[in-house]
Amino acid sequence: MTTSPLSLSASAEPSSLPGSTSTGTSTGALHLALAAAVTGLLGVGSVGAQAEGLKPSAATAATAASTAATWQADAAVLLYREGDGRVTALEPVISLRRNDGNDRATGLRLTLDTLTGASPNGAVAQPTAQTFTSPSGKGTYTTAAGKTPLNTEFRDTRIALLASHERPLGTDQRGSFSANVSAEHDFASVGLSGSWTRDFDNKNRTLSLGLSTEFDRINPEGGVPVERGVAFAGTSKGSDSRYVVDLLAGFTQVMSRRWITQVSYNLGRGSGYHSDPYKILSVIDGSSGLVTGDRYINESRPRSRTRHSLNVQSKWHLTQDVVDLSYRYYRDDWGVSAHTLDGRYRWELGSNGGSGGGAYLEPHLRWYRQSAADFYRTWLTEGGEYVSGAAGRSPAYASADTRLAAFTGQTLGIKLGLPTGQGREWTLRVETYRQKIDQPANAPGALGSLDLTPDLKAFTLMVGYSRPF
């Protein structure tokens, strides 16, 4: 098991598989990123979704037109694959939603995803082959000379269930509540959330407030390693936990008949175990660049993290098409700050006779840039920040997880929507992602001729279908 740079838990990047939070083991984090991705593609959840609707889907239009109890079904399958034999993920999702005809809706969503492939373990490349002990301690894997060390035993399966309910709470007010649970072999999570919205000025303005909580249990293969301890030394404890709470406030303004804008702020706080139990750092000689002394140590991150993000989004309905632009600023007390620019253009290809809209294409472009965490290190230097065998001679926190590095990410994609009448619609989305990590400066000795932080390339394909019944 290991890491994908697309994991939202460590990095501040909104899911690049189609879009924030949480944590856990590397796989737990990636699972959550995948869930966010599919959720985004299904058009489910989040205050941000309030800005949706300048161009409602065929299914939504059909549902809204009815005052009787209705059902809506959405299904999707997402395939995510990283280059160079890294992570491959397959995630089918199905959701059902019932509107009772009195503006009350209840939903269920079931997700099953599987991860396979290889993921960086945090060690730095060397001019000779390196052999590592597997996380379970029952085997080894070897990395070729000059290559980034990858844990090739990266496999996991997750199942997750989400239940939600929303209803009017009085004139111009709505409330929504949800509960979710997910489980995999080394990570479990339960969460609760609720939100309140209030419309003003004949629904031209909307105020939104939300609160979510999440409790995670981390039970990695081989136990939780001793942070800053010598790696593969067999010293660990059974499990650890983490608690996360998020507050969200948003304001939506209808600027004109064809323009809507939303501003939202998110404050998040996590406490407990934040390290990745499968990540290590190399200890190298400051002259030769070769591993030396204790060779590898377990990473260590602070046991709390406070996050802030501000998002501004606008949508314009042109004669037929819709333009969607957003900007997000993020920073946390780990020293990470990030900027995200996101743009989509919904291009209407024609009408299907007034039964809820015609086919459309939606190109998507996103640019992301983040700074490194204060404790990000590509390696530790023997006799500098670290002294082998000397207790206490290592930095309080250190991680070589590239999700905490300074990097730039670019996403380019397109979505095809094919309404088939009576509120039914097929969707197909294809996206490519490229991540360029800043190379470390002044690599010593043999490291100077190696590509220490190779670019990451990834591909996403998603097929979805929705229909009322």
Short mmCIF file of C-alpha atoms in Angstrom, two decimals:
data_model
loop_
_atom_site.label_atom_id
_atom_site.label_comp_id
_atom_site.label_asym_id
_atom_site.label_seq_id
_atom_site.Cartn_x
_atom_site.Cartn_y
_atom_site.Cartn_z
CA MET A 1 0.00 0.00 0.00
CA THR A 2 1.03 3.58 -0.51
CA THR A 3 0.38 6.91 -1.91
CA SER A 4 -1.13 8.73 -4.76
CA PRO A 5 -0.22 12.38 -5.14
CA LEU A 6 -3.87 12.93 -5.84
CA SER A 7 -4.80 12.07 -2.33
CA LEU A 8 -6.55 15.03 -0.81
CA SER A 9 -5.67 14.20 2.69
CA ALA A 10 -2.06 15.17 2.62
CA SER A 11 -2.06 17.56 -0.29
CA ALA A 12 -4.33 20.60 -0.35
CA GLU A 13 -5.29 19.91 -3.94
CA PRO A 14 -8.98 19.56 -4.69
CA SER A 15 -9.53 16.17 -6.25
CA SER A 16 -8.12 16.19 -9.67
CA LEU A 17 -10.12 13.20 -10.57
CA PRO A 18 -12.91 15.23 -11.20
CA GLY A 19 -12.28 18.03 -7.73
CA SER A 20 -10.74 17.83 -0.13
CA THR A 21 -10.30 16.39 2.93
CA SER A 22 -9.24 13.84 5.21
CA THR A 23 -6.55 11.50 5.86
CA GLY A 24 -5.60 8.15 6.83
CA THR A 25 -3.40 5.62 5.33
CA SER A 26 -2.36 6.32 1.81
CA THR A 27 -5.07 4.10 0.50
CA GLY A 28 -7.66 5.56 2.84
CA ALA A 29 -6.83 8.98 1.54
CA LEU A 30 -7.00 7.95 -2.07
CA HIS A 31 -10.28 6.17 -1.51
CA LEU A 32 -11.69 9.40 -0.10
CA ALA A 33 -10.33 11.32 -3.06
CA LEU A 34 -12.00 8.90 -5.41
CA ALA A 35 -15.27 9.25 -3.52
CA ALA A 36 -15.06 13.01 -3.83
CA ALA A 37 -14.32 12.64 -7.50
CA VAL A 38 -17.30 10.46 -8.23
CA THR A 39 -19.51 12.60 -6.01
CA GLY A 40 -18.50 15.60 -8.05
CA LEU A 41 -19.22 13.86 -11.30
CA LEU A 42 -22.59 12.71 -10.10
CA GLY A 43 -23.34 16.28 -9.11
CA VAL A 44 -24.00 15.36 -5.48
CA GLY A 45 -23.53 17.34 -2.32
CA SER A 46 -21.64 20.40 -1.11
CA VAL A 47 -22.62 23.97 -0.72
CA GLY A 48 -20.85 24.53 -3.98
CA ALA A 49 -23.58 22.62 -5.66
CA GLN A 50 -25.92 25.52 -5.02
CA ALA A 51 -24.29 27.29 -7.87
CA GLU A 52 -25.30 24.39 -10.09
CA GLY A 53 -28.54 24.80 -11.92
CA LEU A 54 -28.11 27.52 -14.47
CA LYS A 55 -28.34 24.58 -16.80
CA PRO A 56 -30.10 21.76 -14.94
CA SER A 57 -29.64 18.20 -16.09
CA ALA A 58 -32.38 16.49 -17.98
CA ALA A 59 -33.13 14.31 -14.98
CA THR A 60 -33.29 17.24 -12.60
CA ALA A 61 -35.61 19.09 -14.88
CA ALA A 62 -37.97 16.18 -15.11
CA THR A 63 -37.97 15.65 -11.36
CA ALA A 64 -38.58 19.30 -10.60
CA ALA A 65 -41.59 19.35 -12.85
CA SER A 66 -43.40 16.76 -10.77
CA THR A 67 -45.18 17.26 -7.44
CA ALA A 68 -45.76 13.54 -6.89
CA ALA A 69 -43.28 11.28 -5.09
CA THR A 70 -40.42 10.48 -7.44
CA TRP A 71 -37.28 8.37 -7.47
CA GLN A 72 -33.97 9.20 -9.08
CA ALA A 73 -31.22 6.66 -9.74
CA ASP A 74 -27.61 7.52 -10.63
CA ALA A 75 -24.86 5.05 -11.42
CA ALA A 76 -21.26 5.57 -12.47
CA VAL A 77 -18.04 3.64 -12.95
CA LEU A 78 -14.70 5.44 -12.66
CA LEU A 79 -11.35 4.14 -13.89
CA TYR A 80 -8.22 5.99 -12.72
CA ARG A 81 -4.75 4.97 -13.85
CA GLU A 82 -1.31 6.49 -13.14
CA GLY A 83 1.62 6.14 -15.50
CA ASP A 84 4.79 4.07 -14.94
CA GLY A 85 2.81 1.17 -13.47
CA ARG A 86 1.62 3.09 -10.44
CA VAL A 87 -1.88 3.12 -8.97
CA THR A 88 -4.94 1.85 -10.81
CA ALA A 89 -8.36 2.38 -9.25
CA LEU A 90 -11.76 1.09 -10.28
CA GLU A 91 -14.81 2.50 -8.54
CA PRO A 92 -18.46 1.72 -9.23
CA VAL A 93 -21.05 3.87 -7.45
CA ILE A 94 -24.81 3.70 -7.28
CA SER A 95 -27.15 6.15 -5.61
CA LEU A 96 -30.90 6.38 -5.09
CA ARG A 97 -32.86 9.44 -4.12
CA ARG A 98 -36.55 9.76 -3.28
CA ASN A 99 -38.47 13.02 -3.24
CA ASP A 100 -41.78 12.65 -1.42
CA GLY A 101 -43.45 15.40 -3.42
CA ASN A 102 -43.45 17.77 -0.43
CA ASP A 103 -39.91 18.98 -0.96
CA ARG A 104 -38.40 16.33 1.30
CA ALA A 105 -35.73 14.08 -0.14
CA THR A 106 -33.91 11.00 1.16
CA GLY A 107 -30.89 9.42 -0.49
CA LEU A 108 -28.55 6.44 -0.26
CA ARG A 109 -25.21 5.96 -2.01
CA LEU A 110 -23.14 2.77 -2.11
CA THR A 111 -19.50 2.82 -3.25
CA LEU A 112 -17.09 -0.03 -3.84
CA ASP A 113 -13.56 0.69 -5.02
CA THR A 114 -10.43 -1.32 -5.55
CA LEU A 115 -6.82 -0.11 -5.77
CA THR A 116 -3.85 -1.96 -7.23
CA GLY A 117 -0.37 -1.07 -8.48
CA ALA A 118 2.68 0.60 -6.94
CA SER A 119 3.25 3.76 -4.94
CA PRO A 120 6.32 5.72 -3.74
CA ASN A 121 7.44 4.72 -0.23
CA GLY A 122 9.27 8.01 0.39
CA ALA A 123 12.88 6.79 0.05
CA VAL A 124 15.12 8.64 -2.40
CA ALA A 125 16.51 7.03 -5.57
CA GLN A 126 20.07 5.64 -5.41
CA PRO A 127 22.68 4.72 -8.08
CA THR A 128 22.33 1.10 -6.92
CA ALA A 129 19.36 -1.19 -6.34
CA GLN A 130 17.56 -0.93 -2.98
CA THR A 131 15.61 -3.64 -1.13
CA PHE A 132 12.84 -2.86 1.35
CA THR A 133 10.72 -4.88 3.76
CA SER A 134 7.01 -4.97 2.89
CA PRO A 135 4.57 -3.24 5.28
CA SER A 136 3.39 -6.60 6.63
CA GLY A 137 7.00 -7.58 7.42
CA LYS A 138 6.51 -10.88 5.62
CA GLY A 139 8.34 -10.11 2.38
CA THR A 140 10.60 -7.73 0.47
CA TYR A 141 10.59 -5.76 -2.76
CA THR A 142 13.51 -4.33 -4.73
CA THR A 143 13.84 -1.06 -6.63
CA ALA A 144 16.20 -0.82 -9.61
CA ALA A 145 19.17 1.56 -9.63
CA GLY A 146 18.23 5.16 -10.40
CA LYS A 147 14.49 4.59 -9.93
CA THR A 148 12.09 6.06 -7.41
CA PRO A 149 11.39 3.34 -4.79
CA LEU A 150 7.83 2.05 -5.21
CA ASN A 151 5.98 -0.31 -2.92
CA THR A 152 4.64 -2.85 -5.35
CA GLU A 153 2.24 -4.47 -2.85
CA PHE A 154 -0.32 -1.72 -3.16
CA ARG A 155 -3.75 -3.35 -2.99
CA ASP A 156 -6.92 -2.46 -1.20
CA THR A 157 -10.70 -2.59 -1.38
CA ARG A 158 -13.12 -0.21 0.24
CA ILE A 159 -16.86 -0.21 0.76
CA ALA A 160 -18.70 2.95 1.76
CA LEU A 161 -22.32 3.85 2.47
CA LEU A 162 -23.80 7.33 2.68
CA ALA A 163 -27.36 8.20 3.82
CA SER A 164 -28.79 11.68 3.53
CA HIS A 165 -32.00 13.56 4.14
CA GLU A 166 -33.03 17.10 3.37
CA ARG A 167 -36.20 19.00 4.06
CA PRO A 168 -37.72 22.47 4.51
CA LEU A 169 -37.24 23.98 7.99
CA GLY A 170 -39.68 26.85 7.56
CA THR A 171 -40.22 29.62 5.09
CA ASP A 172 -37.23 29.92 2.77
CA GLN A 173 -35.12 27.61 4.93
CA ARG A 174 -33.80 24.12 4.32
CA GLY A 175 -31.77 21.64 6.29
CA SER A 176 -29.81 18.62 5.18
CA PHE A 177 -28.27 15.84 7.23
CA SER A 178 -26.05 12.92 6.30
CA ALA A 179 -24.16 10.03 7.84
CA ASN A 180 -21.45 7.96 6.21
CA VAL A 181 -19.36 4.93 7.04
CA SER A 182 -16.50 3.34 5.11
CA ALA A 183 -14.18 0.43 5.76
CA GLU A 184 -11.06 -1.17 4.30
CA HIS A 185 -8.65 -3.65 5.80
CA ASP A 186 -6.46 -1.03 7.56
CA PHE A 187 -8.71 2.00 7.82
CA ALA A 188 -12.27 2.76 8.99
CA SER A 189 -14.16 6.01 9.05
CA VAL A 190 -17.54 7.29 10.28
CA GLY A 191 -18.88 10.77 9.74
CA LEU A 192 -21.88 13.01 10.35
CA SER A 193 -22.74 16.31 8.72
CA GLY A 194 -25.51 18.86 8.60
CA SER A 195 -26.20 22.12 6.81
CA TRP A 196 -28.73 24.95 6.89
CA THR A 197 -29.64 27.34 4.09
CA ARG A 198 -31.76 30.49 4.14
CA ASP A 199 -33.03 32.33 1.09
CA PHE A 200 -33.52 36.07 1.04
CA ASP A 201 -34.87 38.68 -1.35
CA ASN A 202 -37.14 36.37 -3.32
CA LYS A 203 -34.38 33.73 -3.48
CA ASN A 204 -31.88 36.10 -5.03
CA ARG A 205 -29.54 35.60 -2.06
CA THR A 206 -28.80 32.45 -0.10
CA LEU A 207 -26.83 32.02 3.11
CA SER A 208 -25.43 28.56 3.89
CA LEU A 209 -23.85 27.13 7.04
CA GLY A 210 -22.53 23.61 7.44
CA LEU A 211 -20.80 21.39 10.00
CA SER A 212 -19.23 17.99 9.46
CA THR A 213 -17.33 15.64 11.75
CA GLU A 214 -15.34 12.51 11.01
CA PHE A 215 -13.70 9.86 13.16
CA ASP A 216 -11.01 7.65 11.63
CA ARG A 217 -9.40 4.48 12.95
CA ILE A 218 -5.99 3.60 11.45
CA ASN A 219 -4.87 0.00 11.83
CA PRO A 220 -2.02 -0.48 9.30
CA GLU A 221 -0.35 -3.71 8.32
CA GLY A 222 2.43 -4.43 10.84
CA GLY A 223 1.01 -1.86 13.30
CA VAL A 224 1.56 1.90 13.63
CA PRO A 225 5.32 2.49 13.31
CA VAL A 226 7.24 4.56 15.87
CA GLU A 227 7.50 8.04 14.38
CA ARG A 228 11.13 9.05 13.67
CA GLY A 229 12.14 5.53 14.61
CA VAL A 230 14.42 3.35 12.46
CA ALA A 231 12.31 1.84 9.69
CA PHE A 232 11.78 -1.92 9.42
CA ALA A 233 13.01 -2.37 13.02
CA GLY A 234 9.82 -4.15 14.06
CA THR A 235 8.82 -1.55 16.66
CA SER A 236 5.20 -0.49 16.42
CA LYS A 237 1.89 -0.20 18.25
CA GLY A 238 -1.44 -1.60 17.20
CA SER A 239 -3.55 1.29 15.98
CA ASP A 240 -4.26 5.00 16.30
CA SER A 241 -7.10 7.41 15.55
CA ARG A 242 -7.92 10.85 14.28
CA TYR A 243 -10.86 13.27 14.61
CA VAL A 244 -11.69 15.88 12.00
CA VAL A 245 -14.26 18.70 12.10
CA ASP A 246 -15.09 21.15 9.32
CA LEU A 247 -17.14 24.34 9.33
CA LEU A 248 -18.44 25.83 6.11
CA ALA A 249 -20.11 29.18 5.42
CA GLY A 250 -21.28 30.30 2.01
CA PHE A 251 -23.16 33.12 0.36
CA THR A 252 -24.79 32.90 -3.07
CA GLN A 253 -25.95 35.95 -5.02
CA VAL A 254 -27.98 36.04 -8.22
CA MET A 255 -26.28 38.87 -10.04
CA SER A 256 -28.62 38.88 -13.05
CA ARG A 257 -30.91 36.54 -14.95
CA ARG A 258 -27.84 34.92 -16.46
CA TRP A 259 -25.18 35.26 -13.76
CA ILE A 260 -24.83 33.70 -10.32
CA THR A 261 -21.90 33.98 -7.91
CA GLN A 262 -20.98 32.17 -4.74
CA VAL A 263 -18.35 32.82 -2.07
CA SER A 264 -17.61 30.15 0.55
CA TYR A 265 -15.16 29.73 3.41
CA ASN A 266 -14.08 26.47 5.02
CA LEU A 267 -12.33 26.03 8.37
CA GLY A 268 -11.09 22.53 9.17
CA ARG A 269 -9.31 21.09 12.18
CA GLY A 270 -7.88 17.61 12.56
CA SER A 271 -6.37 16.10 15.69
CA GLY A 272 -4.72 12.73 16.23
CA TYR A 273 -2.56 10.56 14.00
CA HIS A 274 -1.72 12.34 10.73
CA SER A 275 1.41 10.48 9.62
CA ASP A 276 1.37 7.91 6.84
CA PRO A 277 2.36 4.56 8.41
CA TYR A 278 3.80 3.34 5.10
CA LYS A 279 6.12 6.32 4.44
CA ILE A 280 9.83 6.46 5.21
CA LEU A 281 12.76 8.86 4.63
CA SER A 282 16.29 8.09 3.52
CA VAL A 283 19.31 9.05 5.65
CA ILE A 284 22.16 9.95 3.28
CA ASP A 285 25.80 10.97 3.40
CA GLY A 286 26.11 14.70 2.73
CA SER A 287 28.99 14.21 0.26
CA SER A 288 28.28 11.01 -1.66
CA GLY A 289 24.46 11.10 -1.52
CA LEU A 290 24.41 7.39 -0.61
CA VAL A 291 22.23 6.00 2.16
CA THR A 292 24.19 5.55 5.37
CA GLY A 293 23.84 5.06 9.14
CA ASP A 294 20.28 4.05 10.07
CA ARG A 295 19.54 4.17 6.30
CA TYR A 296 15.76 4.73 6.61
CA ILE A 297 13.49 6.17 9.31
CA ASN A 298 9.71 6.39 9.69
CA GLU A 299 8.14 9.71 8.84
CA SER A 300 6.55 11.99 11.48
CA ARG A 301 3.90 14.69 11.08
CA PRO A 302 2.24 17.01 13.63
CA ARG A 303 -0.76 15.50 15.45
CA SER A 304 -2.99 18.40 14.48
CA ARG A 305 -3.70 20.36 11.33
CA THR A 306 -5.80 23.51 10.87
CA ARG A 307 -6.95 24.31 7.34
CA HIS A 308 -8.51 27.39 5.76
CA SER A 309 -9.86 27.74 2.25
CA LEU A 310 -11.75 30.45 0.39
CA ASN A 311 -13.59 29.66 -2.83
CA VAL A 312 -15.16 32.07 -5.32
CA GLN A 313 -17.26 30.68 -8.16
CA SER A 314 -19.34 32.28 -10.90
CA LYS A 315 -21.54 30.85 -13.62
CA TRP A 316 -22.81 32.66 -16.66
CA HIS A 317 -25.65 31.39 -18.84
CA LEU A 318 -24.97 32.66 -22.33
CA THR A 319 -27.57 32.37 -25.06
CA GLN A 320 -27.44 28.57 -24.68
CA ASP A 321 -24.07 27.66 -23.23
CA VAL A 322 -22.83 27.99 -19.65
CA VAL A 323 -19.44 29.24 -18.46
CA ASP A 324 -18.26 28.12 -15.00
CA LEU A 325 -15.15 29.72 -13.47
CA SER A 326 -13.76 29.40 -9.94
CA TYR A 327 -10.74 30.28 -7.83
CA ARG A 328 -9.73 28.68 -4.53
CA TYR A 329 -7.10 29.79 -2.03
CA TYR A 330 -5.91 27.36 0.64
CA ARG A 331 -3.47 27.47 3.53
CA ASP A 332 -2.80 25.48 6.69
CA ASP A 333 -0.56 25.54 9.76
CA TRP A 334 1.77 22.98 8.18
CA GLY A 335 3.02 25.74 5.90
CA VAL A 336 1.15 24.61 2.78
CA SER A 337 -0.55 27.30 0.69
CA ALA A 338 -2.21 26.68 -2.66
CA HIS A 339 -4.02 28.35 -5.53
CA THR A 340 -6.52 26.61 -7.83
CA LEU A 341 -8.03 27.99 -11.02
CA ASP A 342 -10.83 25.93 -12.58
CA GLY A 343 -12.84 26.53 -15.74
CA ARG A 344 -15.59 24.64 -17.57
CA TYR A 345 -17.59 25.51 -20.64
CA ARG A 346 -20.88 23.69 -21.30
CA TRP A 347 -21.45 23.74 -25.01
CA GLU A 348 -25.02 22.85 -26.01
CA LEU A 349 -25.08 20.77 -29.18
CA GLY A 350 -28.84 20.83 -29.77
CA SER A 351 -32.29 20.15 -28.35
CA ASN A 352 -34.03 16.81 -28.03
CA GLY A 353 -37.45 18.29 -28.39
CA GLY A 354 -37.90 20.02 -25.09
CA SER A 355 -37.78 16.90 -22.89
CA GLY A 356 -35.02 18.24 -20.68
CA GLY A 357 -32.18 19.52 -22.92
CA GLY A 358 -30.02 18.07 -25.67
CA ALA A 359 -26.54 16.68 -25.99
CA TYR A 360 -23.65 18.80 -24.77
CA LEU A 361 -19.88 18.88 -24.49
CA GLU A 362 -18.11 20.32 -21.44
CA PRO A 363 -14.36 20.97 -21.73
CA HIS A 364 -12.57 21.31 -18.39
CA LEU A 365 -9.25 22.93 -17.51
CA ARG A 366 -7.69 23.26 -14.06
CA TRP A 367 -4.37 24.64 -12.86
CA TYR A 368 -3.07 24.05 -9.33
CA ARG A 369 0.03 25.23 -7.48
CA GLN A 370 1.06 24.51 -3.88
CA SER A 371 4.03 25.31 -1.66
CA ALA A 372 5.80 22.66 0.41
CA ALA A 373 5.01 21.85 4.05
CA ASP A 374 7.52 23.23 6.54
CA PHE A 375 8.72 19.71 7.37
CA TYR A 376 8.90 18.30 3.86
CA ARG A 377 12.32 16.79 3.16
CA THR A 378 13.47 14.74 0.20
CA TRP A 379 16.08 13.14 2.50
CA LEU A 380 17.79 13.68 5.86
CA THR A 381 21.56 14.26 5.99
CA GLU A 382 23.64 12.20 8.41
CA GLY A 383 25.37 14.49 10.90
CA GLY A 384 23.13 17.38 9.89
CA GLU A 385 19.46 17.21 10.82
CA TYR A 386 19.86 13.54 11.74
CA VAL A 387 22.45 11.53 13.66
CA SER A 388 22.14 7.76 13.51
CA GLY A 389 21.88 5.97 16.81
CA ALA A 390 21.57 9.21 18.76
CA ALA A 391 18.18 9.53 20.37
CA GLY A 392 16.72 12.96 19.90
CA ARG A 393 19.06 13.96 17.03
CA SER A 394 16.36 14.18 14.37
CA PRO A 395 13.85 16.86 13.44
CA ALA A 396 10.55 16.77 15.33
CA TYR A 397 8.68 16.33 12.05
CA ALA A 398 9.86 15.16 8.66
CA SER A 399 8.13 13.61 5.65
CA ALA A 400 9.18 12.81 2.09
CA ASP A 401 5.57 12.39 0.92
CA THR A 402 5.45 14.25 -2.37
CA ARG A 403 1.85 15.28 -1.65
CA LEU A 404 3.48 17.69 0.82
CA ALA A 405 6.07 18.92 -1.69
CA ALA A 406 5.90 22.05 -3.81
CA PHE A 407 4.33 21.08 -7.12
CA THR A 408 2.15 22.20 -10.00
CA GLY A 409 -0.79 20.14 -11.28
CA GLN A 410 -2.70 20.51 -14.54
CA THR A 411 -5.96 18.78 -15.47
CA LEU A 412 -7.41 18.76 -18.96
CA GLY A 413 -10.63 16.95 -19.77
CA ILE A 414 -13.95 16.86 -21.54
CA LYS A 415 -17.41 15.54 -20.67
CA LEU A 416 -20.07 14.40 -23.11
CA GLY A 417 -23.72 14.45 -21.98
CA LEU A 418 -26.38 12.54 -23.92
CA PRO A 419 -29.95 13.03 -22.66
CA THR A 420 -32.20 10.29 -24.05
CA GLY A 421 -35.58 11.70 -23.06
CA GLN A 422 -37.87 11.32 -20.05
CA GLY A 423 -35.16 12.60 -17.75
CA ARG A 424 -32.61 9.92 -18.67
CA GLU A 425 -29.02 10.83 -19.41
CA TRP A 426 -25.70 9.16 -20.24
CA THR A 427 -22.42 10.93 -19.45
CA LEU A 428 -18.84 10.18 -20.43
CA ARG A 429 -15.86 12.07 -18.97
CA VAL A 430 -12.22 11.74 -19.95
CA GLU A 431 -9.44 13.62 -18.13
CA THR A 432 -5.68 13.68 -18.07
CA TYR A 433 -3.61 14.94 -15.14
CA ARG A 434 0.05 15.92 -14.99
CA GLN A 435 1.91 16.78 -11.80
CA LYS A 436 5.35 18.37 -11.84
CA ILE A 437 7.16 18.31 -8.49
CA ASP A 438 9.90 20.85 -7.78
CA GLN A 439 13.33 19.20 -7.92
CA PRO A 440 15.35 19.45 -4.69
CA ALA A 441 18.22 21.93 -4.83
CA ASN A 442 21.87 20.99 -4.30
CA ALA A 443 21.48 17.22 -4.48
CA PRO A 444 24.79 15.82 -3.19
CA GLY A 445 27.13 13.38 -4.95
CA ALA A 446 25.48 10.62 -6.97
CA LEU A 447 22.01 12.11 -6.50
CA GLY A 448 22.91 15.02 -8.75
CA SER A 449 22.55 12.89 -11.88
CA LEU A 450 19.23 11.20 -10.94
CA ASP A 451 15.62 12.24 -11.52
CA LEU A 452 14.59 12.37 -7.85
CA THR A 453 11.03 13.60 -8.34
CA PRO A 454 9.72 12.33 -11.70
CA ASP A 455 6.54 13.82 -13.11
CA LEU A 456 3.27 12.01 -12.49
CA LYS A 457 0.82 11.41 -15.31
CA ALA A 458 -2.66 10.04 -14.78
CA PHE A 459 -5.75 9.25 -16.81
CA THR A 460 -9.39 9.18 -15.70
CA LEU A 461 -12.39 7.69 -17.50
CA MET A 462 -15.88 7.79 -16.11
CA VAL A 463 -19.21 6.58 -17.48
CA GLY A 464 -22.45 7.58 -15.78
CA TYR A 465 -26.17 7.04 -16.23
CA SER A 466 -29.10 8.64 -14.46
CA ARG A 467 -32.83 8.29 -14.72
CA PRO A 468 -35.99 9.01 -12.76
CA PHE A 469 -38.60 6.33 -12.13
#
